[in-house]
JSON list of C-alpha atoms in Angstrom, two decimals:
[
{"chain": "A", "resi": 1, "resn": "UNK", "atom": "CA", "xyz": [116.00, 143.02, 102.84]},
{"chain": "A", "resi": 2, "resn": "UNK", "atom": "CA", "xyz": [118.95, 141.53, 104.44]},
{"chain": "A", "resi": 3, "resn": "UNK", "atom": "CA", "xyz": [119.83, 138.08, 103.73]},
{"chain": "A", "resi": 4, "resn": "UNK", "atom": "CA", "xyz": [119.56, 137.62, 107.35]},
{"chain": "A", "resi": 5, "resn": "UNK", "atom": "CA", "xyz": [115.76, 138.65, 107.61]},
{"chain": "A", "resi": 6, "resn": "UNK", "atom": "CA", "xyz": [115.24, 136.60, 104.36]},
{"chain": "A", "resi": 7, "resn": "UNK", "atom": "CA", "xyz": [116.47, 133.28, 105.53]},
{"chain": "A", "resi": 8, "resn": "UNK", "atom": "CA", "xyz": [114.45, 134.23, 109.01]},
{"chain": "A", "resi": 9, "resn": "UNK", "atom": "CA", "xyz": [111.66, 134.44, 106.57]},
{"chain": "A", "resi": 10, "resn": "UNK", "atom": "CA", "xyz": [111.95, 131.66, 104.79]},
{"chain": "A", "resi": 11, "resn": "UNK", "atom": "CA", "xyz": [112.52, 129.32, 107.48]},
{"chain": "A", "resi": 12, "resn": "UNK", "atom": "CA", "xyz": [109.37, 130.83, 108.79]},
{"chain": "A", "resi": 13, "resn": "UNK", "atom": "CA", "xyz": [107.39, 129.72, 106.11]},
{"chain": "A", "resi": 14, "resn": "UNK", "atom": "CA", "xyz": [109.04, 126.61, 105.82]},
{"chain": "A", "resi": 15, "resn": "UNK", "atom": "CA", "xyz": [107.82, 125.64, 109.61]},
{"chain": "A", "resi": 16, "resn": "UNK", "atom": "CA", "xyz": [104.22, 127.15, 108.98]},
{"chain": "A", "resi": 17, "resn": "UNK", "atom": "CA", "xyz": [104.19, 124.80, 106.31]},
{"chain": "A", "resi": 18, "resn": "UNK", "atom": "CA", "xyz": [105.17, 122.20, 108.25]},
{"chain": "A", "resi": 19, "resn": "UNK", "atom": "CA", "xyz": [102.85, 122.76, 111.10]},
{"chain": "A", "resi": 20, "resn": "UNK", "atom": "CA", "xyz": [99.66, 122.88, 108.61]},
{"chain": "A", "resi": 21, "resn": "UNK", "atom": "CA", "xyz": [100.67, 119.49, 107.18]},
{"chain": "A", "resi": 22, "resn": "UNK", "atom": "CA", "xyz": [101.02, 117.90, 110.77]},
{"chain": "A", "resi": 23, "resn": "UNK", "atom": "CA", "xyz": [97.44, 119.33, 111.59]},
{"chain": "A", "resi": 24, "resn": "UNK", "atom": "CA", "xyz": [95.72, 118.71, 108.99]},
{"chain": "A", "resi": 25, "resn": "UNK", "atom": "CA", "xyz": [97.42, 115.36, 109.13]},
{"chain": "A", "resi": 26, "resn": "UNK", "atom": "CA", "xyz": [96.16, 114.66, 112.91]},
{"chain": "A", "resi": 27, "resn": "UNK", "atom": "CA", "xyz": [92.66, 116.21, 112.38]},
{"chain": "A", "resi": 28, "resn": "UNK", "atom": "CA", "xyz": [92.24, 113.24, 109.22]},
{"chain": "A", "resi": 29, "resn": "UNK", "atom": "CA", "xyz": [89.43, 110.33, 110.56]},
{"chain": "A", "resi": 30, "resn": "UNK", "atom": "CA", "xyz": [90.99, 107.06, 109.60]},
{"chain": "A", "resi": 31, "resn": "UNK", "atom": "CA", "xyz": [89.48, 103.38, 109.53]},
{"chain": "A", "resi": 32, "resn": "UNK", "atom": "CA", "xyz": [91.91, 100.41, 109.46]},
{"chain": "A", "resi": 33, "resn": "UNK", "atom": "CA", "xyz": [91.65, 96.91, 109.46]},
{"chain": "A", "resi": 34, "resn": "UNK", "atom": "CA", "xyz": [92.14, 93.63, 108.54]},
{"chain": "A", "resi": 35, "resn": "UNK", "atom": "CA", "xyz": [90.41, 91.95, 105.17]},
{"chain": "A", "resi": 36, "resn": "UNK", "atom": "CA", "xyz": [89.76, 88.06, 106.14]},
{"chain": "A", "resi": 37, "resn": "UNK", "atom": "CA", "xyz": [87.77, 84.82, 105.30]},
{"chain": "A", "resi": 38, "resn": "UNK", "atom": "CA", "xyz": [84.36, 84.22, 107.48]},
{"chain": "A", "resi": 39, "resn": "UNK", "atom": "CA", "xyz": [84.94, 81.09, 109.55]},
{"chain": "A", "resi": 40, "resn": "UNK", "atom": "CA", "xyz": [88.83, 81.13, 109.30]},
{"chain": "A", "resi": 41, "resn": "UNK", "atom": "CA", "xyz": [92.11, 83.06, 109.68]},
{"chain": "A", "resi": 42, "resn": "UNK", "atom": "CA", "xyz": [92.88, 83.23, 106.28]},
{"chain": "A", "resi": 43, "resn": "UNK", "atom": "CA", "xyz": [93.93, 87.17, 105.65]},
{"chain": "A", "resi": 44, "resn": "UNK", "atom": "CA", "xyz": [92.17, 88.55, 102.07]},
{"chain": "A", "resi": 45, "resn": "UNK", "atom": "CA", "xyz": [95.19, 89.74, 99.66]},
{"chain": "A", "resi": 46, "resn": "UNK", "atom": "CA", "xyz": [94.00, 93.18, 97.14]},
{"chain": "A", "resi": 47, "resn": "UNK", "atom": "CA", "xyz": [90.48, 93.11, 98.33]},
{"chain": "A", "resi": 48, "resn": "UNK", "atom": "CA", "xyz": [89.10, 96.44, 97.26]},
{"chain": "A", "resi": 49, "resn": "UNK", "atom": "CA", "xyz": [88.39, 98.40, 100.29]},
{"chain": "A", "resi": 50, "resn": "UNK", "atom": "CA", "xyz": [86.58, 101.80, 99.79]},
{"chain": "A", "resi": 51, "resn": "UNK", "atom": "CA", "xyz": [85.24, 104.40, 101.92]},
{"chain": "A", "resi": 52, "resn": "UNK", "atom": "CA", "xyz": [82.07, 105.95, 101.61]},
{"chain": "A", "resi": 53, "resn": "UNK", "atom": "CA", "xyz": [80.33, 109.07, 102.75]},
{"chain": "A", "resi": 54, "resn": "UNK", "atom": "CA", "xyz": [77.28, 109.93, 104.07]},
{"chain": "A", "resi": 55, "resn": "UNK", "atom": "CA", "xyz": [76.34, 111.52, 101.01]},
{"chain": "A", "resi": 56, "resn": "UNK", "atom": "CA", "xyz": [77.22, 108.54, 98.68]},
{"chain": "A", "resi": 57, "resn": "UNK", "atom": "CA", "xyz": [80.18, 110.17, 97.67]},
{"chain": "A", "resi": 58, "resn": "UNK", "atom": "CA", "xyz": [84.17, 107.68, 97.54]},
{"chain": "A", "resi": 59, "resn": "UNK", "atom": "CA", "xyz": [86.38, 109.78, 99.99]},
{"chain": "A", "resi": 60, "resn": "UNK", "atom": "CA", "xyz": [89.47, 106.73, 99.65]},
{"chain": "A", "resi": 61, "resn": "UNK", "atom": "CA", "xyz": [89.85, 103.50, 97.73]},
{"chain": "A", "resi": 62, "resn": "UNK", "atom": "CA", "xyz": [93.10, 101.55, 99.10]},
{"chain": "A", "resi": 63, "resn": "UNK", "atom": "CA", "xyz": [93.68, 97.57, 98.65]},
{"chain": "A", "resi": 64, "resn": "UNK", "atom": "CA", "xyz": [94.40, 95.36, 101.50]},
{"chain": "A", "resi": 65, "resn": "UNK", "atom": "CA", "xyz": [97.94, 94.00, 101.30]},
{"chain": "A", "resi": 66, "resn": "UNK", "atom": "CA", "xyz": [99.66, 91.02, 102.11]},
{"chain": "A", "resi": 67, "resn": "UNK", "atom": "CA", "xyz": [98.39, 90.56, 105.17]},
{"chain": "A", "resi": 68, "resn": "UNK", "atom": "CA", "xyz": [95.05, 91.62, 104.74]},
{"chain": "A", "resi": 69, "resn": "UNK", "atom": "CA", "xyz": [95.61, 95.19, 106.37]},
{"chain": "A", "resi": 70, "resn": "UNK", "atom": "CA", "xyz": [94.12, 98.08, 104.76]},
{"chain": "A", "resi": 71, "resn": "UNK", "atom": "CA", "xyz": [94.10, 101.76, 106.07]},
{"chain": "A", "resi": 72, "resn": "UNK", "atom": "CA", "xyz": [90.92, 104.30, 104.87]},
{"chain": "A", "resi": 73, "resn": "UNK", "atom": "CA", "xyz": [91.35, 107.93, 105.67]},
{"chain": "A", "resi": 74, "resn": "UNK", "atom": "CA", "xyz": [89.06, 111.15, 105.21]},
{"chain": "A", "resi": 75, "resn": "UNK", "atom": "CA", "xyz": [90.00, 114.71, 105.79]},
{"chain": "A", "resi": 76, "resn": "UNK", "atom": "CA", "xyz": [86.33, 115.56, 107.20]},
{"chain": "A", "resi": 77, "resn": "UNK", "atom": "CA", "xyz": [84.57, 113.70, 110.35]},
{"chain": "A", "resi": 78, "resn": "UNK", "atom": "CA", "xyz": [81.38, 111.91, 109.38]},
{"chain": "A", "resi": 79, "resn": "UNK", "atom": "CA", "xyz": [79.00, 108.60, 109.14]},
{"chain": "A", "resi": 80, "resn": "UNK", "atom": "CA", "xyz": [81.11, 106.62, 106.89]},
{"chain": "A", "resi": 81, "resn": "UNK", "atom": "CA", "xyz": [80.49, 103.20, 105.33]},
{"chain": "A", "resi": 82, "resn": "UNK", "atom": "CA", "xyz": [83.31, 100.49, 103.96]},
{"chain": "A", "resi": 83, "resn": "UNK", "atom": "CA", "xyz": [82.70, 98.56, 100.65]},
{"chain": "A", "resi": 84, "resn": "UNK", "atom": "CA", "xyz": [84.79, 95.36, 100.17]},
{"chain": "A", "resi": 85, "resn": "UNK", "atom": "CA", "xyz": [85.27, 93.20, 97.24]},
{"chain": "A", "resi": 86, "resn": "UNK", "atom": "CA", "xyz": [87.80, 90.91, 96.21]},
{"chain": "A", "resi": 87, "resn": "UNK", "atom": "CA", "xyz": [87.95, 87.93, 93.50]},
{"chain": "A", "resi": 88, "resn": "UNK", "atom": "CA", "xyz": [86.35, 84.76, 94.64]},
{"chain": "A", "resi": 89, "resn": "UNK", "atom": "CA", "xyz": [84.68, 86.70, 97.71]},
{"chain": "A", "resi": 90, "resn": "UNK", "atom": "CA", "xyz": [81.23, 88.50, 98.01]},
{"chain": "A", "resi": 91, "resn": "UNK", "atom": "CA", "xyz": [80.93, 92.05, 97.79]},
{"chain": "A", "resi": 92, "resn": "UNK", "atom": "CA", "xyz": [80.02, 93.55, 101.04]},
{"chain": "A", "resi": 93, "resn": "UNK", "atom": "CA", "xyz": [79.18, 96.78, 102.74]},
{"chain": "A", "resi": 94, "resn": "UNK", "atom": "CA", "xyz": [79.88, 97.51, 106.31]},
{"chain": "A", "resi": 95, "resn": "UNK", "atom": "CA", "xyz": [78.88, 100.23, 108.56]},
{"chain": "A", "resi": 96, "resn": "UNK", "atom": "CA", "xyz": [77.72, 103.42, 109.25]},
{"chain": "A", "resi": 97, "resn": "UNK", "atom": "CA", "xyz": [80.63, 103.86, 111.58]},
{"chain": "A", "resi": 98, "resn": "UNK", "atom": "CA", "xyz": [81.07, 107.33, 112.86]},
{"chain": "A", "resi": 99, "resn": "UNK", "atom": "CA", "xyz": [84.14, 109.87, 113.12]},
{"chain": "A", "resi": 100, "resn": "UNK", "atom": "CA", "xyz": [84.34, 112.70, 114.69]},
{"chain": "A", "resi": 101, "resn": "UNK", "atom": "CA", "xyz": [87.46, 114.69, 114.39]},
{"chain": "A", "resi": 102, "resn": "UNK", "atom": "CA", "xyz": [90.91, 113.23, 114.33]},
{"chain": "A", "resi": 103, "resn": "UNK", "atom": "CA", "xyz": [89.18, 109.82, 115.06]},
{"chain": "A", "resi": 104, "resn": "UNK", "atom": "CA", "xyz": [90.57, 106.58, 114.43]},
{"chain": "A", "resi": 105, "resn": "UNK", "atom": "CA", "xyz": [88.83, 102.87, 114.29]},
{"chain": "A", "resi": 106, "resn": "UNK", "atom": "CA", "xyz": [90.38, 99.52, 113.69]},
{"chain": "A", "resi": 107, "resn": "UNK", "atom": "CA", "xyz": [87.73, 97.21, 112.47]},
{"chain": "A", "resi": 108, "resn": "UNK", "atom": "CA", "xyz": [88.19, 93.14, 111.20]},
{"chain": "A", "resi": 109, "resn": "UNK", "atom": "CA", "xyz": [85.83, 92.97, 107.91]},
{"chain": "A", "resi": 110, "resn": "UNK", "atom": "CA", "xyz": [85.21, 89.41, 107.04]},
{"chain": "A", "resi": 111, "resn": "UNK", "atom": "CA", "xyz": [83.56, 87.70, 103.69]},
{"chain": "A", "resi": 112, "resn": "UNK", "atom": "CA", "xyz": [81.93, 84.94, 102.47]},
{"chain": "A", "resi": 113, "resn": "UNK", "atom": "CA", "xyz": [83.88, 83.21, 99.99]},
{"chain": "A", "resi": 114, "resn": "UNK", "atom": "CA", "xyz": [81.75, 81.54, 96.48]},
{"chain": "A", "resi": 115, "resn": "UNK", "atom": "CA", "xyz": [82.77, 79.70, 94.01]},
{"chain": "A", "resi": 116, "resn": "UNK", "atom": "CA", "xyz": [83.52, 81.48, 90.92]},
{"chain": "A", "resi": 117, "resn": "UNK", "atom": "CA", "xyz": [81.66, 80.49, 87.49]},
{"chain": "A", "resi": 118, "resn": "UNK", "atom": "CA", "xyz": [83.23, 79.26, 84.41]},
{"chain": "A", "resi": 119, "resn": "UNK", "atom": "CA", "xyz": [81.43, 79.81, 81.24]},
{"chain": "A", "resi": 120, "resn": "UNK", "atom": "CA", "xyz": [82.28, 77.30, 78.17]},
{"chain": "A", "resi": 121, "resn": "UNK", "atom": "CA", "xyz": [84.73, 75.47, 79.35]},
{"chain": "A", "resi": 122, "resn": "UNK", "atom": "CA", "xyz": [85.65, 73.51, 76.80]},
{"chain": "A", "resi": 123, "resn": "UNK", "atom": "CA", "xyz": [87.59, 69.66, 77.59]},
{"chain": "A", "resi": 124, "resn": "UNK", "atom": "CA", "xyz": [88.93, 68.32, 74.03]},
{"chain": "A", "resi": 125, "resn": "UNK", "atom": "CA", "xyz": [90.93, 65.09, 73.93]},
{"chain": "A", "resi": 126, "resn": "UNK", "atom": "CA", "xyz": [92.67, 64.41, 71.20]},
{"chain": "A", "resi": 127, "resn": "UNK", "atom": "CA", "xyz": [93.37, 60.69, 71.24]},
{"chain": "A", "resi": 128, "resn": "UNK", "atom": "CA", "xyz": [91.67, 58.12, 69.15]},
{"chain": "A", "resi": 129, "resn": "UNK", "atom": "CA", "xyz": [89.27, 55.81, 71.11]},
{"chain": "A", "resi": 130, "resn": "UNK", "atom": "CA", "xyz": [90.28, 52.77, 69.73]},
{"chain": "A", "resi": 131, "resn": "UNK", "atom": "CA", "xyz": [94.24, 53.95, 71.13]},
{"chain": "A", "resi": 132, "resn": "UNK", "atom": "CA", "xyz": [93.18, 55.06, 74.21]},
{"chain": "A", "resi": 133, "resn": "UNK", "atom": "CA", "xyz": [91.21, 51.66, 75.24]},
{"chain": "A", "resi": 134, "resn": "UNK", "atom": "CA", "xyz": [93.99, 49.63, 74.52]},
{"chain": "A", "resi": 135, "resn": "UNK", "atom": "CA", "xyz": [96.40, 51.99, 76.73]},
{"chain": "A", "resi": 136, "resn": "UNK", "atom": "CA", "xyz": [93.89, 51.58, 79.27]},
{"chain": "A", "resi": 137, "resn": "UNK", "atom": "CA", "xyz": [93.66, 48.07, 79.19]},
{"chain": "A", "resi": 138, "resn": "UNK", "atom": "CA", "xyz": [97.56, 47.24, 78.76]},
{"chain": "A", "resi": 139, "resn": "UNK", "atom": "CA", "xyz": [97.85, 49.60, 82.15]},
{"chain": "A", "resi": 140, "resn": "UNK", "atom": "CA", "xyz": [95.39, 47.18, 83.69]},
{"chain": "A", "resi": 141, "resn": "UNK", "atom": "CA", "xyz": [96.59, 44.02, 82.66]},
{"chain": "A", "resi": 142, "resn": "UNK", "atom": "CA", "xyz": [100.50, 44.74, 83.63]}
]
């Protein structure tokens, strides 16, 4: 084989290659959005975001970022549902939202905030009473 044929060959392969990728790339079903607070604008940083399938099985986990924004993507179309959870939020589950091939959705998800608990928390103070009276009552009478 000449080297001539076996760069034509390689570059060959090297495009086919290419071509798949782009495909396979354009045939993927993607869901994006934007992670926020019910009631406000305020945008939900590393909120868990994960896609579900029909059969119950995760086809992408991503976190939202900065701004909230979050991008879910599965090679196959499908009914889909989108879990959220984040730290001082409810979790949540959204959908069935349904992709047929190459589709692409852009969704807001919002959650209810709650207030987190706090088991044994503990306030110690570690001044005298008798001292801490009389700082109280020289701060009163000045």
């Amino acid at each position: 084989m000449t080297s001539k044929a076996l760069r034509f060959l390689t570059v060959s392969s090297i495009l086919a290659a290419f071509s798949l990728s782009l495909a396979s790339s354009a045939d993927a079903q993607t869901i994006r959005g934007i992670l926020m607070e019910s009631g406000s604008d305020r945008r939900i940083q590393l909120g868990e975001m994960v896609l579900v399938g029909e059969g119950g099985d995760t086809i992408d986990v991503t976190y939202s970022d900065d701004n909230g924004g979050f991008e879910l993507t599965s090679d196959e179309p499908g009914d889909f549902i989108v879990l959220a959870d984040a730290l001082g939020y409810g979790a949540m589950a959204a959908g069935v939202f349904e992709l047929g091939p190459g589709a692409e959705m852009t969704i807001q998800y919002r959650m209810d905030p709650f207030a987190l608990p706090i088991e044994d928390l503990v306030v110690e103070f570690n001044r005298p009473l008798c001292e801490h009276q009389r700082a109280l009552w020289s701060s009163h009478l000045q």
